[in-house]
Coordinates of C-alpha atoms in Angstrom, one line a residue:
M208 CA -7.9 -2.4 -26.8
L209 CA -7.2 -1.0 -22.9
S210 CA -3.1 -1.5 -21.9
E211 CA -3.0 -3.5 -18.7
K212 CA 0.0 -2.4 -16.4
L213 CA -0.3 -5.6 -14.6
Y214 CA -1.5 -9.5 -15.2
F215 CA -1.0 -12.5 -13.0
S216 CA -2.4 -15.8 -13.5
S217 CA -1.3 -18.6 -11.0
G218 CA -1.4 -20.9 -13.6
A219 CA 1.7 -19.6 -15.4
V220 CA 3.8 -19.9 -11.9
P221 CA 5.0 -22.9 -10.2
V222 CA 2.8 -24.3 -7.7
G223 CA 5.0 -23.4 -4.6
E224 CA 5.5 -19.9 -5.6
R225 CA 1.8 -18.6 -6.6
F226 CA 0.5 -17.4 -3.3
E227 CA 3.9 -15.8 -2.9
R228 CA 3.8 -13.8 -6.2
W229 CA 0.1 -12.6 -5.4
R230 CA 1.0 -11.5 -2.2
E231 CA 4.1 -9.4 -3.7
H232 CA 1.6 -7.9 -6.3
M233 CA -0.7 -6.8 -3.6
R234 CA 2.3 -5.2 -1.2
G235 CA 3.5 -3.4 -4.1
S236 CA 0.1 -2.1 -5.4
L237 CA -1.0 1.6 -4.9
S238 CA -2.5 1.2 -1.5
P239 CA 0.2 -1.8 -0.1
M240 CA -1.8 -4.2 1.9
D241 CA -0.8 -8.0 3.1
V242 CA -3.1 -11.1 2.4
R243 CA -4.1 -14.4 3.8
S244 CA -5.2 -17.5 2.6
P245 CA -6.5 -21.1 3.6
H246 CA -5.1 -22.1 0.0
R247 CA -1.6 -21.1 0.0
E248 CA 0.1 -24.2 -0.7
D249 CA -1.7 -24.3 -4.3
F250 CA -3.3 -21.0 -4.8
R251 CA -5.4 -20.1 -7.8
A252 CA -6.0 -16.4 -8.8
E253 CA -6.2 -14.2 -11.8
L254 CA -5.5 -10.5 -11.6
R255 CA -5.6 -7.7 -14.2
V256 CA -4.9 -3.9 -13.5
L257 CA -6.2 -1.5 -16.0
E258 CA -4.6 2.1 -15.9
L259 CA -7.4 4.5 -16.9
G260 CA -5.5 7.8 -16.3
A261 CA -5.3 8.5 -12.6
L262 CA -7.4 5.5 -11.8
S263 CA -6.8 1.8 -11.8
V264 CA -9.3 -1.1 -12.8
W265 CA -8.7 -4.6 -10.9
P266 CA -10.6 -7.2 -12.6
A267 CA -9.8 -10.3 -10.4
S268 CA -10.7 -13.9 -9.6
Y269 CA -9.3 -15.7 -6.5
Q270 CA -9.7 -18.2 -3.8
A271 CA -10.6 -17.4 -0.3
L272 CA -8.6 -14.1 1.2
T273 CA -8.3 -11.8 3.4
F274 CA -7.0 -8.2 2.9
D275 CA -5.2 -6.5 5.5
R276 CA -4.6 -2.8 5.5
S277 CA -3.3 -2.8 8.9
P278 CA -2.3 0.6 11.0
R279 CA 1.3 -0.1 10.5
L280 CA 1.0 -0.2 6.6
V281 CA -1.4 2.9 6.8
R282 CA 1.5 4.5 8.6
E283 CA 4.3 3.2 5.7
A284 CA 2.7 4.3 2.8
D285 CA -0.7 6.2 2.5
P286 CA -1.2 7.6 -1.3
E287 CA -4.7 9.1 -0.2
T288 CA -6.6 7.0 -2.5
C289 CA -10.2 5.8 -2.2
H290 CA -11.0 2.1 -3.6
V291 CA -14.6 0.7 -4.6
L292 CA -14.8 -3.1 -4.8
L293 CA -17.8 -4.7 -6.5
V294 CA -18.7 -8.2 -5.8
L295 CA -19.2 -10.3 -8.9
S296 CA -19.7 -13.5 -7.2
G297 CA -19.1 -15.1 -3.7
E298 CA -19.2 -12.8 -0.5
A299 CA -17.0 -10.5 1.8
E300 CA -17.1 -9.2 5.0
A301 CA -15.2 -6.0 5.9
S302 CA -14.1 -4.9 9.4
W303 CA -12.9 -1.4 10.9
G304 CA -11.9 -2.0 14.5
K305 CA -14.6 -3.7 15.9
S306 CA -17.2 -2.6 13.2
R307 CA -18.3 -5.2 10.5
V308 CA -20.3 -5.2 7.6
G309 CA -21.4 -8.4 5.2
Y310 CA -21.3 -7.9 1.3
G311 CA -22.9 -10.4 -1.2
R312 CA -23.1 -10.6 -4.9
Y313 CA -23.6 -7.2 -6.6
D314 CA -22.6 -4.8 -3.3
L315 CA -20.1 -2.1 -3.3
L316 CA -17.3 -1.9 -0.6
T317 CA -15.8 1.2 0.1
T318 CA -12.5 1.7 1.6
V319 CA -9.7 4.4 1.8
S320 CA -5.8 4.4 2.4
S321 CA -5.8 6.5 5.0
A322 CA -7.7 4.3 7.3
P323 CA -7.1 0.5 8.4
A324 CA -9.5 -2.3 7.1
R325 CA -9.8 -5.6 6.9
V326 CA -11.5 -7.3 4.2
R327 CA -12.3 -11.3 4.3
T328 CA -13.5 -12.6 1.2
E329 CA -15.1 -16.7 0.5
P330 CA -16.1 -17.9 -2.7
A331 CA -20.2 -19.0 -3.2
E332 CA -19.3 -22.4 -3.1
V333 CA -16.4 -25.2 -2.2
G334 CA -13.7 -25.0 -4.6
G335 CA -15.0 -22.1 -6.5
L336 CA -13.4 -18.4 -7.0
V337 CA -14.7 -15.0 -5.8
R338 CA -14.9 -12.5 -8.5
S339 CA -15.0 -8.8 -8.2
V340 CA -13.6 -6.0 -9.8
G341 CA -12.3 -2.9 -7.9
V342 CA -11.5 0.6 -8.7
E343 CA -8.9 2.8 -7.2
V344 CA -9.0 6.7 -7.5
P345 CA -7.3 9.5 -5.7
R346 CA -9.7 11.1 -3.1
S347 CA -8.6 14.5 -4.7
A348 CA -10.3 13.6 -7.9
I349 CA -13.7 13.1 -6.0
P350 CA -15.3 16.6 -6.3
L351 CA -17.0 16.3 -2.9
P352 CA -15.9 17.3 0.5
A353 CA -13.7 14.8 2.6
G354 CA -16.5 14.2 5.0
Q355 CA -18.8 13.0 2.3
V356 CA -16.4 10.0 1.1
D357 CA -15.5 8.9 4.9
R358 CA -19.2 8.8 5.3
V359 CA -19.5 5.9 2.7
V360 CA -16.8 3.9 3.9
G361 CA -18.2 0.9 5.8
R362 CA -21.7 0.8 4.3
C363 CA -22.9 -1.5 2.0
L364 CA -24.0 0.2 -1.4
S365 CA -26.1 -1.4 -3.8
G366 CA -24.8 -2.4 -7.4
R367 CA -28.3 -3.3 -8.8
D368 CA -29.8 -0.1 -8.7
G369 CA -29.6 3.8 -8.8
P370 CA -26.1 5.1 -9.5
G371 CA -24.3 1.9 -8.1
A372 CA -25.7 -0.1 -10.9
L373 CA -24.5 2.6 -13.6
L374 CA -21.2 2.1 -12.0
A375 CA -21.3 -1.8 -12.0
L376 CA -22.2 -2.1 -15.6
T377 CA -19.4 0.1 -16.4
L378 CA -16.9 -2.0 -14.2
T379 CA -18.1 -4.9 -15.3
Q380 CA -17.9 -4.0 -19.0
L381 CA -14.4 -2.9 -18.8
A382 CA -13.6 -6.2 -16.9
R383 CA -13.8 -7.8 -20.1
R384 CA -11.1 -8.8 -22.2
N385 CA -13.0 -7.5 -25.5
S386 CA -14.3 -4.7 -23.8
G387 CA -14.4 -2.7 -27.3
Y388 CA -12.1 0.0 -25.6
R389 CA -9.4 1.3 -27.0
A390 CA -6.3 3.9 -25.7
A391 CA -8.0 6.6 -27.2
D392 CA -10.9 6.4 -25.1
V393 CA -9.2 6.4 -21.7
P394 CA -9.4 10.2 -21.0
R395 CA -13.4 9.9 -21.5
L396 CA -13.5 6.6 -19.5
E397 CA -11.6 8.1 -16.6
L398 CA -14.3 11.1 -16.5
V399 CA -17.0 8.9 -16.6
L400 CA -15.6 6.7 -14.1
V401 CA -15.2 9.7 -11.5
D402 CA -18.6 11.1 -12.4
L403 CA -20.0 7.7 -11.4
L404 CA -18.3 7.5 -8.4
T405 CA -19.2 10.6 -7.2
A406 CA -23.2 9.9 -8.2
L407 CA -22.8 6.9 -5.8
F408 CA -21.4 8.8 -2.8
A409 CA -23.7 11.6 -3.3
H410 CA -26.7 9.6 -3.5
A411 CA -25.8 7.6 -0.6
C412 CA -25.0 10.8 1.4
D413 CA -28.2 12.3 -0.1
A414 CA -30.2 9.1 1.1
E415 CA -28.9 9.7 4.6
S416 CA -29.3 13.1 5.0
A417 CA -33.2 13.2 4.2
Q418 CA -33.7 11.8 7.5
P419 CA -34.4 14.3 9.7
A420 CA -31.3 15.4 11.8
E421 CA -33.0 14.1 15.7
D422 CA -34.0 11.0 13.9
R423 CA -30.4 10.1 12.4
K424 CA -28.6 11.3 15.8
R425 CA -31.2 9.0 17.7
V426 CA -30.3 6.1 15.3
L427 CA -26.7 6.6 15.7
R428 CA -27.0 6.6 19.4
L429 CA -28.8 3.6 19.6
R430 CA -26.2 1.7 17.4
I431 CA -23.3 3.3 19.7
R432 CA -25.2 2.2 22.7
A433 CA -25.6 -1.7 21.6
F434 CA -21.7 -1.2 20.2
I435 CA -20.6 -0.8 23.9
R436 CA -22.7 -3.4 25.4
Q437 CA -21.2 -5.9 22.8
N438 CA -17.7 -4.8 23.5
L439 CA -17.3 -4.1 27.5
A440 CA -15.3 -7.1 27.4
D441 CA -12.5 -5.4 24.9
P442 CA -10.0 -3.4 27.0
E443 CA -9.5 -1.0 24.0
L444 CA -13.1 0.2 24.2
G445 CA -13.2 3.7 24.9
P446 CA -14.5 6.9 23.2
A447 CA -11.6 6.6 20.2
L448 CA -12.6 3.2 19.3
V449 CA -16.2 3.9 19.5
A450 CA -15.6 7.1 17.1
S451 CA -13.5 4.9 14.7
A452 CA -16.0 2.1 14.6
H453 CA -18.8 4.4 13.5
H454 CA -16.7 6.7 11.4
I455 CA -17.1 10.0 13.3
S456 CA -14.6 12.0 15.1
V457 CA -14.1 11.8 19.2
R458 CA -15.3 15.4 19.4
Y459 CA -18.7 14.6 17.3
L460 CA -19.2 11.4 19.9
H461 CA -19.1 13.5 22.6
R462 CA -21.7 16.1 21.1
L463 CA -23.7 13.2 20.3
F464 CA -24.0 12.5 23.9
E465 CA -23.7 16.0 25.4
D466 CA -27.4 16.1 26.8
E467 CA -27.1 12.7 28.4
P468 CA -26.7 12.1 32.3
E469 CA -22.8 10.8 31.5
T470 CA -20.2 10.5 29.0
V471 CA -19.4 7.8 26.9
A472 CA -16.3 6.8 28.9
D473 CA -18.3 7.2 32.3
S474 CA -21.0 4.7 30.6
I475 CA -18.5 2.1 29.7
R476 CA -16.9 2.2 33.1
R477 CA -20.5 1.9 35.1
Q478 CA -21.7 -1.0 32.8
R479 CA -18.5 -2.8 32.9
L480 CA -18.5 -2.4 37.1
A481 CA -22.1 -3.7 37.4
G482 CA -21.1 -6.4 34.9
A483 CA -18.0 -7.6 37.1
R484 CA -20.3 -6.6 40.5
R485 CA -23.3 -9.4 39.2
D486 CA -20.7 -11.9 38.1
L487 CA -18.9 -11.7 41.7
S488 CA -22.3 -12.1 43.5
D489 CA -23.0 -15.3 41.1
P490 CA -22.4 -18.7 43.5
A491 CA -21.7 -20.5 39.7
L492 CA -18.5 -18.2 39.4
A493 CA -16.8 -18.9 42.9
A494 CA -14.1 -20.8 41.5
V495 CA -13.2 -17.7 39.0
S496 CA -10.7 -15.5 40.7
V497 CA -11.6 -11.8 41.0
Q498 CA -8.7 -11.0 38.6
D499 CA -10.2 -13.0 35.8
I500 CA -13.8 -11.5 36.5
A501 CA -12.2 -8.1 36.1
A502 CA -10.4 -9.1 32.7
R503 CA -13.8 -10.6 31.3
W504 CA -15.3 -7.0 31.9
G505 CA -12.2 -5.2 30.1
F506 CA -10.1 -4.3 33.2
R507 CA -6.4 -4.6 32.7
H508 CA -5.2 -4.1 35.9
H509 CA -6.3 -5.6 38.9
A510 CA -5.1 -2.7 41.5
A511 CA -7.2 -0.1 39.3
F512 CA -10.3 -2.5 38.8
T513 CA -10.2 -2.8 43.1
R514 CA -10.1 1.2 43.2
A515 CA -12.8 1.8 40.7
F516 CA -15.0 -1.1 42.3
R517 CA -14.8 0.4 45.8
G518 CA -15.4 4.0 44.6
A519 CA -18.5 2.9 43.0
F520 CA -19.7 0.5 45.3
G521 CA -17.8 1.3 48.8
T522 CA -16.4 -2.3 49.0
S523 CA -13.9 -4.2 47.4
P524 CA -14.4 -7.0 44.8
S525 CA -13.3 -9.6 47.6
G526 CA -15.3 -8.3 50.3
H527 CA -18.3 -7.9 47.9
R528 CA -18.1 -11.4 47.0
R529 CA -18.5 -12.8 50.6
T530 CA -20.9 -10.7 51.8
A531 CA -23.5 -11.2 48.6
P532 CA -24.4 -14.4 49.8
V533 CA -25.4 -13.6 53.0
L534 CA -27.1 -10.7 51.7
A535 CA -29.1 -12.3 49.2
A536 CA -29.9 -14.9 52.0
A537 CA -31.5 -11.8 54.2
R538 CA -33.6 -10.7 51.3
S539 CA -35.2 -13.8 50.7

């Protein structure tokens, strides 16, 4: 039988202490994380951690939870690991900045300890539990370039076919209490899991690479443009956030748009100013202050917004608001 590094059952803990005890286990894990739950007053969960050499396998069941690997926790401790979660029941949503991906039954979710991430989980039915099996592995154990592992982060991989199905079968077998494995099997199981994880990541990257390079770039540019349009109100929106949300470097982001007539930063600025100008021209928004309209389009500082607006349109925001009805009437 495989040895358990950790076993937690909420049923063995006084009701008022259950969630905090679970939270302590998560904060003390290899990749420290914080957790939140709407059920913290009477939390139900079970967690086992199996050690397979350098790997850890985590069969777990729990009520609705949000796992948060914040930038602060990344700065405090980065063990340089990769974590793959197999959803067995319920659903999950993972977010990296403004990028969000949903996961359902037998989907595989990949995160890395060096990047902040938030994973929200919900059971399939009211009063039910989410069930999952996670495996944590040092990134150095995966014999692939670091860039290939990073390309898998944020993607929904299938545990129903291909290499993902083999990994899912192995993880669910390991999660069984009477799996039939013994301590002597640990070195072989460790090799098998590393091989399956490597095959999963390589397969996902190969499928992506099968597309012509120009097609991949075109699709990525379309995704980036859509992301920018959806997040213009976010004052943090800029090349760094756009690159992070799409798991690419800022340098590569600039290369993607080097043949475009404007840079990513210029495009964000132009679209924000155009949106603010439309709102200032709208009689229905006459009661909304210029400063509030600026904030709606991601401008933090009123003076900076005024300078940018005057530079783009040759008049101040207030001046445009006064003349817009006159100009509209003259055109009609």
